[in-house]
Structure formats: C-alpha cells, structure tokens
Short mmCIF file of C-alpha atoms in Angstrom, two decimals:
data_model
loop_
_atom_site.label_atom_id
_atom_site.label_comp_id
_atom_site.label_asym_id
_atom_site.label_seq_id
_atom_site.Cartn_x
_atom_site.Cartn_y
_atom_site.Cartn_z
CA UNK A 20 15.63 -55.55 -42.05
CA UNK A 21 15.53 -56.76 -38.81
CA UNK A 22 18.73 -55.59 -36.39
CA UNK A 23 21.02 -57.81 -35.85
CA UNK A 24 24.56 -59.19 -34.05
CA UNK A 25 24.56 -56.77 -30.81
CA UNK A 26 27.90 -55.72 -29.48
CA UNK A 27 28.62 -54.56 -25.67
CA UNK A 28 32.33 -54.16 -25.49
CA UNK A 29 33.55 -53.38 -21.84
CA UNK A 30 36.97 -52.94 -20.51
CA UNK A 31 38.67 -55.64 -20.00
CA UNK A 32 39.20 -54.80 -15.92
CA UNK A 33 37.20 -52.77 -14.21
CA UNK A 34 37.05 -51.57 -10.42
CA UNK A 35 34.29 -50.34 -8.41
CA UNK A 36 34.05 -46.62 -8.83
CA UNK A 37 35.79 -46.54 -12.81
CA UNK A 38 34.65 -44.58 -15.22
CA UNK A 39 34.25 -46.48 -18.05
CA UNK A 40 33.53 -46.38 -22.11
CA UNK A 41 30.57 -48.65 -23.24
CA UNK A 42 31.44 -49.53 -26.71
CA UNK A 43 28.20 -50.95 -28.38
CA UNK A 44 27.59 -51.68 -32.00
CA UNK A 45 24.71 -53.65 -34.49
CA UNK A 46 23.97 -54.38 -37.52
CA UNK A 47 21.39 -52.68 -39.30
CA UNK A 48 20.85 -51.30 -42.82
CA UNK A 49 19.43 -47.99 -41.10
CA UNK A 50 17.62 -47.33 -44.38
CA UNK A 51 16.98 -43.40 -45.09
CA UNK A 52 13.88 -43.36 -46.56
CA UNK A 53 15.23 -40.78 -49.06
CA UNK A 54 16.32 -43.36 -51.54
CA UNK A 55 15.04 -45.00 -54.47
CA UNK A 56 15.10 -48.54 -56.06
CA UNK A 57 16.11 -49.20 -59.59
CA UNK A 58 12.45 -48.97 -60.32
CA UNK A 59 12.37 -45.37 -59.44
CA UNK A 60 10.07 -46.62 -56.14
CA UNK A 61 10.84 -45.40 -52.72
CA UNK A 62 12.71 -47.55 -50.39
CA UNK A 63 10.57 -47.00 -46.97
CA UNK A 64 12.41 -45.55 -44.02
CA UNK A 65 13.52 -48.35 -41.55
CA UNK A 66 16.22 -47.14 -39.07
CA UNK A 67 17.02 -47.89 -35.57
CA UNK A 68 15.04 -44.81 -33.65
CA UNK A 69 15.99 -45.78 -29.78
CA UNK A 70 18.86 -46.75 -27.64
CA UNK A 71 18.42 -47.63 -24.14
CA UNK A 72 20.98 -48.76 -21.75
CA UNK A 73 20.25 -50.20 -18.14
CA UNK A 74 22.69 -50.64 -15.33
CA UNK A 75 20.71 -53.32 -13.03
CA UNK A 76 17.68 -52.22 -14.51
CA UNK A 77 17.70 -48.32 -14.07
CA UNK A 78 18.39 -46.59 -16.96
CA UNK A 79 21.88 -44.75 -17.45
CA UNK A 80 21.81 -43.74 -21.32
CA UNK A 81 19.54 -42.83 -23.59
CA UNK A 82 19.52 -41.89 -27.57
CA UNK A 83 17.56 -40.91 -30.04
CA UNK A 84 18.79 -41.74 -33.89
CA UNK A 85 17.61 -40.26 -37.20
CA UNK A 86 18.93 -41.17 -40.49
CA UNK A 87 22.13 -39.62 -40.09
CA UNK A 88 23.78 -41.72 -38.24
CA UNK A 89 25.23 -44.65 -40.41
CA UNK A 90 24.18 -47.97 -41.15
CA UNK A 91 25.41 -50.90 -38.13
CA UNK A 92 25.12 -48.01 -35.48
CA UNK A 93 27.72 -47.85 -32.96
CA UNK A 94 27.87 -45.82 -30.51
CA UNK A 95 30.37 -45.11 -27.22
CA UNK A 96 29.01 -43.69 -24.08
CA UNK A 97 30.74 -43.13 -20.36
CA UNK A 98 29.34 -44.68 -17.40
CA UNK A 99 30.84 -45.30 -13.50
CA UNK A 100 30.27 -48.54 -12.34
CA UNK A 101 29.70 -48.43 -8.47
CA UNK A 102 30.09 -52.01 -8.75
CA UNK A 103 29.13 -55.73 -10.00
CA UNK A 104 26.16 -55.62 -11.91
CA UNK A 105 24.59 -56.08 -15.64
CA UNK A 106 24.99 -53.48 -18.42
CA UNK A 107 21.51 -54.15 -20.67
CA UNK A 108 21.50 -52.49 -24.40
CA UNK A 109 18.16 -51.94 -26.05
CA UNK A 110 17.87 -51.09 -29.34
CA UNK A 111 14.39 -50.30 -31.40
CA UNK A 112 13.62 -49.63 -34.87
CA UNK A 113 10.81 -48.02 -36.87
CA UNK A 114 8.62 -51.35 -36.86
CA UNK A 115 8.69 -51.12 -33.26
CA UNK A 116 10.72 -54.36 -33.05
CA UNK A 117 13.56 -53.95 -29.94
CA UNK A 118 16.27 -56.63 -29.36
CA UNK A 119 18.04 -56.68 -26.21
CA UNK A 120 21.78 -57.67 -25.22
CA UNK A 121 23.31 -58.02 -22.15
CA UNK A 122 27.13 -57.88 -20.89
CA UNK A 123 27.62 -58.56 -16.80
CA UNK A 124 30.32 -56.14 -14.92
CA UNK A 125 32.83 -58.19 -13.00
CA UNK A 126 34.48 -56.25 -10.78
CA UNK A 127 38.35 -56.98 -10.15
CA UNK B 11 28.77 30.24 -79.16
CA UNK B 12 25.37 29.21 -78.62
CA UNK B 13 25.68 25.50 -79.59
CA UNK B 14 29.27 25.53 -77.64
CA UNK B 15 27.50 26.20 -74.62
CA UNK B 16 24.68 23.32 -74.76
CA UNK B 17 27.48 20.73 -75.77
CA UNK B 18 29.24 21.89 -72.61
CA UNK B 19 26.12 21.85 -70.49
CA UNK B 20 25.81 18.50 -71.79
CA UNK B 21 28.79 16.42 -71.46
CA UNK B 22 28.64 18.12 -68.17
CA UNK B 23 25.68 16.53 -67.00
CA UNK B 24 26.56 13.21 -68.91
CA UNK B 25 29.88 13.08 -66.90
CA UNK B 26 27.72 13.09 -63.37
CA UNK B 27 25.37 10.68 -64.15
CA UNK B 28 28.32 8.48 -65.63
CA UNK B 29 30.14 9.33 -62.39
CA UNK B 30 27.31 8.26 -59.58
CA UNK B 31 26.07 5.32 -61.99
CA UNK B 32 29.93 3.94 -61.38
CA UNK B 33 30.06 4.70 -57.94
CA UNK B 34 26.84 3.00 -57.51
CA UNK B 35 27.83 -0.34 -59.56
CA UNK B 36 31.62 -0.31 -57.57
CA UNK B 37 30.68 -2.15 -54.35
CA UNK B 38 29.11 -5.01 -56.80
CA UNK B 39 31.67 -5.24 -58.77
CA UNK B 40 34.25 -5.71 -56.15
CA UNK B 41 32.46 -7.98 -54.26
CA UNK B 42 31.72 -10.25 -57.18
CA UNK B 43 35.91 -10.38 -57.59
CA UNK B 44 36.24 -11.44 -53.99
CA UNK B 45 36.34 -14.64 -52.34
CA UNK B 46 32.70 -16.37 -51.11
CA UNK B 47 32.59 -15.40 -47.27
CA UNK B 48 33.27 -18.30 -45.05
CA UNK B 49 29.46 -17.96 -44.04
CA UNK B 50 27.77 -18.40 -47.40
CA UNK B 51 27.14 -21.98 -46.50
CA UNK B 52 23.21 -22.43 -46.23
CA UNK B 53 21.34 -24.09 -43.72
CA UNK B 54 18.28 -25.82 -44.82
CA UNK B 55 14.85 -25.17 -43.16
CA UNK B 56 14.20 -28.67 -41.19
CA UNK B 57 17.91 -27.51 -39.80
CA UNK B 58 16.40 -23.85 -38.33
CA UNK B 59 13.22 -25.96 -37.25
CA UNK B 60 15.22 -28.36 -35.09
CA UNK B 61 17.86 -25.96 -33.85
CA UNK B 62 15.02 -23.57 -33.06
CA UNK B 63 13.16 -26.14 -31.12
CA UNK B 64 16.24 -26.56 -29.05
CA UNK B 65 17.88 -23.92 -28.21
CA UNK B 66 14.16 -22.51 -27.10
CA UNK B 67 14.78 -18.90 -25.53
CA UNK B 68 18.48 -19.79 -24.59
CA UNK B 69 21.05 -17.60 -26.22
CA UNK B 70 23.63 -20.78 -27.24
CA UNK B 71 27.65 -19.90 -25.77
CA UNK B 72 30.30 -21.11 -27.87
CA UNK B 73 32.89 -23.09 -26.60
CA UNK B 74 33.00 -26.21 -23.58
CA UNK B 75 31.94 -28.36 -26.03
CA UNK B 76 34.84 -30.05 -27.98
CA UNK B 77 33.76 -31.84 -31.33
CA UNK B 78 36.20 -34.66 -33.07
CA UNK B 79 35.09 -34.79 -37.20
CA UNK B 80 37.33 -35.19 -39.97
CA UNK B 81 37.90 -32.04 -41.65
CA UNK B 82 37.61 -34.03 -44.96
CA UNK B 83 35.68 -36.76 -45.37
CA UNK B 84 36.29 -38.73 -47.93
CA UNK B 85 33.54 -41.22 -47.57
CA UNK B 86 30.05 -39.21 -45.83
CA UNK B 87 28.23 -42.31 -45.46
CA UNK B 88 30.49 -43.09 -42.35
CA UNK B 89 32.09 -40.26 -40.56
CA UNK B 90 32.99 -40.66 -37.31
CA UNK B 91 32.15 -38.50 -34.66
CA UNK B 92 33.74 -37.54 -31.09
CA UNK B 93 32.07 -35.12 -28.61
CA UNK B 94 33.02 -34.31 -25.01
CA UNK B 95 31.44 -31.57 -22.91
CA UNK B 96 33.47 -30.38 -20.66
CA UNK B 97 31.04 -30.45 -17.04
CA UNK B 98 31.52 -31.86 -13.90
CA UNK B 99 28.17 -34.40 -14.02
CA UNK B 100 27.41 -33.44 -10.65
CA UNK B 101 23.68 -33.15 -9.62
CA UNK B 102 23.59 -29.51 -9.58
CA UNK B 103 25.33 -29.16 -13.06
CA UNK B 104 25.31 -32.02 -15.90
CA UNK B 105 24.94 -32.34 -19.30
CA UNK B 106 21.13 -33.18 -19.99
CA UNK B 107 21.34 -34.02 -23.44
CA UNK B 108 23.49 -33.49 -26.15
CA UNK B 109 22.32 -33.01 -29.87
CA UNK B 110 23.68 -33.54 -33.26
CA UNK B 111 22.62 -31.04 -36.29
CA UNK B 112 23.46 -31.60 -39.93
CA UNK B 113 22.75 -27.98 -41.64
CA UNK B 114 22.46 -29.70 -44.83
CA UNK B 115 21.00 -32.95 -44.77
CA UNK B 116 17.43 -34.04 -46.23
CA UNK B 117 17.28 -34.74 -42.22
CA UNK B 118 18.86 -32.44 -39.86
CA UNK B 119 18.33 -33.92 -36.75
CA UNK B 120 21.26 -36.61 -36.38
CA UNK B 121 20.99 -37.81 -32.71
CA UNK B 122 20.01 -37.17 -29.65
CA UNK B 123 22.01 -38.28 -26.20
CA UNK B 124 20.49 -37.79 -22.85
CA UNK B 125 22.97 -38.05 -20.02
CA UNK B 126 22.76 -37.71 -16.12
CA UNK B 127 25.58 -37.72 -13.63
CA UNK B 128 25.73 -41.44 -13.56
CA UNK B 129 27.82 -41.04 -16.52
CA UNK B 130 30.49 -38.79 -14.78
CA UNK B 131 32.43 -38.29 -18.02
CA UNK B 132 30.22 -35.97 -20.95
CA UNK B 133 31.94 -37.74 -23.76
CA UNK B 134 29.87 -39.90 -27.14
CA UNK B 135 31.33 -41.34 -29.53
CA UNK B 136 29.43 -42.26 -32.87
CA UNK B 137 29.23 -42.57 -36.38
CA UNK B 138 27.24 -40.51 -39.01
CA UNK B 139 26.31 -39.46 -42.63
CA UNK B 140 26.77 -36.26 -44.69
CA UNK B 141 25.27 -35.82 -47.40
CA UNK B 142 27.65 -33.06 -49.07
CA UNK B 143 29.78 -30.58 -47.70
CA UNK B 144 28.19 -28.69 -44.32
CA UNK B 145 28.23 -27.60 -40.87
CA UNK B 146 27.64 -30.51 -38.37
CA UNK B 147 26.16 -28.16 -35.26
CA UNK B 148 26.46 -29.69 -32.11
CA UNK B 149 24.22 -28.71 -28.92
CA UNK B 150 24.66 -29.35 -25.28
CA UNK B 151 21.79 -28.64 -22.68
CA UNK B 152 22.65 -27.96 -19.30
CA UNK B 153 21.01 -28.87 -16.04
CA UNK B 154 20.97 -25.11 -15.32
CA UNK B 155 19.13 -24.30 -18.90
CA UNK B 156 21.94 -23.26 -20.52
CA UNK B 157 22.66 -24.17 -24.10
CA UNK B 158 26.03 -25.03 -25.34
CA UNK B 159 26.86 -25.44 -29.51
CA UNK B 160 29.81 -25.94 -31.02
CA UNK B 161 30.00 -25.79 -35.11
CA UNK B 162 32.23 -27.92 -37.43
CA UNK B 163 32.52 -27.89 -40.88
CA UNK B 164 33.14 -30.69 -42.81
CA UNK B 165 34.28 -31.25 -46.46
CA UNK B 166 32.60 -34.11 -47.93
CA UNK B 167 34.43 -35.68 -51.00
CA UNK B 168 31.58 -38.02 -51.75
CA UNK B 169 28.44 -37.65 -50.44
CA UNK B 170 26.59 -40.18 -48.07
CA UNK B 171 24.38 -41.33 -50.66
CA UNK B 172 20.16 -40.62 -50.20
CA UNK B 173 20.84 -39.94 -46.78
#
C-alpha cells in the first residue's frame, strides 16, 4: 500500500531564530511482515524505511523506521529556522517508492 | 551392646548426610518462595545484535536521556513515545543519532534519528508497537563517542499484534 495524505504541521508564528517542533504524519499500513492472512500465507513486509527532511534543500533530519513504529507514522522533530524558507518531508517505503510534501516557513 | 553401637553409628551418619543434603537444597527452596527479580525480563537475540552493534566499544552512562512511555499500555500497537537528550547541539557536542530498542520484539530495532546542531533542541516525538510486555532501550550517540541509554519498561495489556 502505497503512502499516503502527508502532514507538515508548523507553528502557527514563527520568528527568525525559533526553535521549532515539526509535526509530520502519513498514512501507511506499515505492514510487519510477521503476520499472516486467513489463509495461513505471509503478508510481505511493506513499511515506510526512510524519513528525510530538507530545510531549502540541505538536509536537517533524518530517520530510519523498522516495524515498530506504528502504522500512519508520525513523527515530531526540533529544528531552528534562521529564517524564510521551505521545510521538504520525504518519506520512502520498502518498494522504493518516496512521496514528497512540502510546507513554506513564513517568518512573522 | 554390639548391635547398639552400629544403630548409633548409623543414625549418626544418616543425620549428617540428612543435615548437608538440607543445607544444600535451602538456598533453592527459598528462592523459589521469593518474588521474580525485577531483571528476569529477557532480551531476545536480534535485541543484543543491534544494541551490540551500537554501543560498539562505548561503555553506555545512564541518565541525560529522558524517555516519555506509558507505564501501561493498554493498546501496544500505538504507544507513544517522547525522548529528549539533554545536550547543548553545539558543533563540538550534539546528539548524532538517537536509537530506539524493543528487547522483545520479533524486530528490535525500532528507529533510528540522526540529528545535528541545526536542530538545537535533542527532543523526538513518535509512535510505536510492543508486542508484549518489555524494556523499550533507548540510545543516544554523542559527537564526542559517547553513548547514552536510558531503559523503560513498559506493561503491555494487549499486545501490538504480529508486530
């Protein structure tokens, strides 16, 4: 199952120089591969492996998932913001497909 | 006078090995009355693997590393997690990467953050499964080498299903 319905939640104001808490959250079955169907056949692995984030292109965070962390990841992390610019969310899954989501910084 | 003697000899030597036979069984049989240790908990071998593979030569310090987790969770397909390290994110000293172990899991290896003092603040927030009861073991690498781990356990009412 493909990922889908990226989230970048950003406080509301920011000023140059905040710290801030990237809020970010998909949907995606982030299958174990430990489970079976009524069949008694294994359901194949399929979880979201990567997480990238970008500030203007260089890149500020960076994660690695297994198949402990629950299905539509989310995930918080800290970042300042030395000023305008465009917060850019990767995510990538076990087929190798990677969808992308970006949320611009206004600074007030 | 004869037989007396034997049947002395006897319940003599009966009443040692009696004696040192209890005294040998005694620690057992106290133990087996008392309480589990807190420490009986296993850890599974993908768990001593990854935490191996981390910690490399570093001899992991306790404490600096603050971990939010229910201490029961009632659902362990989707417990939420909060960890902040406390560092100052400066060049010279900064959390490199943080790391989540589950000691009981099929999987161990939870997640993996990598951080660098553009982040300023050590803090992640996420969400994760459990399979049944554990320790969640979290790691911190420092800039300077250093290995930080903090260890939580968790009661799991019912487990994150095939995780």
């Amino acid at each position: 199952m493909a990922a889908t319905g990226p989230r970048i939640k950003l406080p509301d104001t920011i000023k140059a120089g905040d710290v801030i808490e990237v809020k970010t959250l998909i949907r995606h079955v982030m299958e174990t591969g430990n489970r079976h169907d009524k069949n008694g056949k294994p359901i194949p692995r399929d979880i979201i492996n990567t997480f990238i984030a970008k500030f203007d292109g260089q890149q500020v965070f960076h994660a690695e998932f297994g198949p402990g962390i629950s299905a539509n990841p989310y995930l918080a992390f800290q970042l300042r913001i030395p000023g305008p610019g465009t917060i850019e969310i990767t995510w990538i899954d076990d087929e190798g497909v990677s969808v992308t989501a970006t949320s611009p910084v206004m600074i007030s | 006078m004869r037989e007396r003697i034997d049947i002395a000899v006897l319940s003599r030597r009966t009443f040692i090995i009696a004696g040192a036979a209890a005294a040998g069984l005694a620690p057992f049989i106290a133990r087996a009355d008392e309480p589990a240790p807190a420490d009986t908990f296993t850890q599974s071998q993908d768990f001593k693997q990854d935490f191996a593979r981390i910690v490399g030569s570093a001899k992991p310090i306790e404490g600096k590393v603050s971990v939010d987790l229910p201490e029961t969770a009632d659902n362990g397909n989707f417990v939420p997690i909060t960890i902040m390290v406390d560092s100052p994110m400066t060049e010279a000293d900064h959390v490199k990467a943080i790391h989540i172990l589950s000691t009981e899991n099929p999987h161990a290896h939870v997640a993996t953050f990598r951080l660098s003092p553009v982040n300023a603040v050590a803090r992640v927030q996420s969400r994760m499964r459990l399979a049944k009861t554990q320790d969640v073991i979290v790691l911190a690498e420092l800039s300077g080498g250093e290995v930080l781990m903090s260890t939580t356990r968790v009661k799991v009412l019912i487990g994150g299903c095939g995780i």
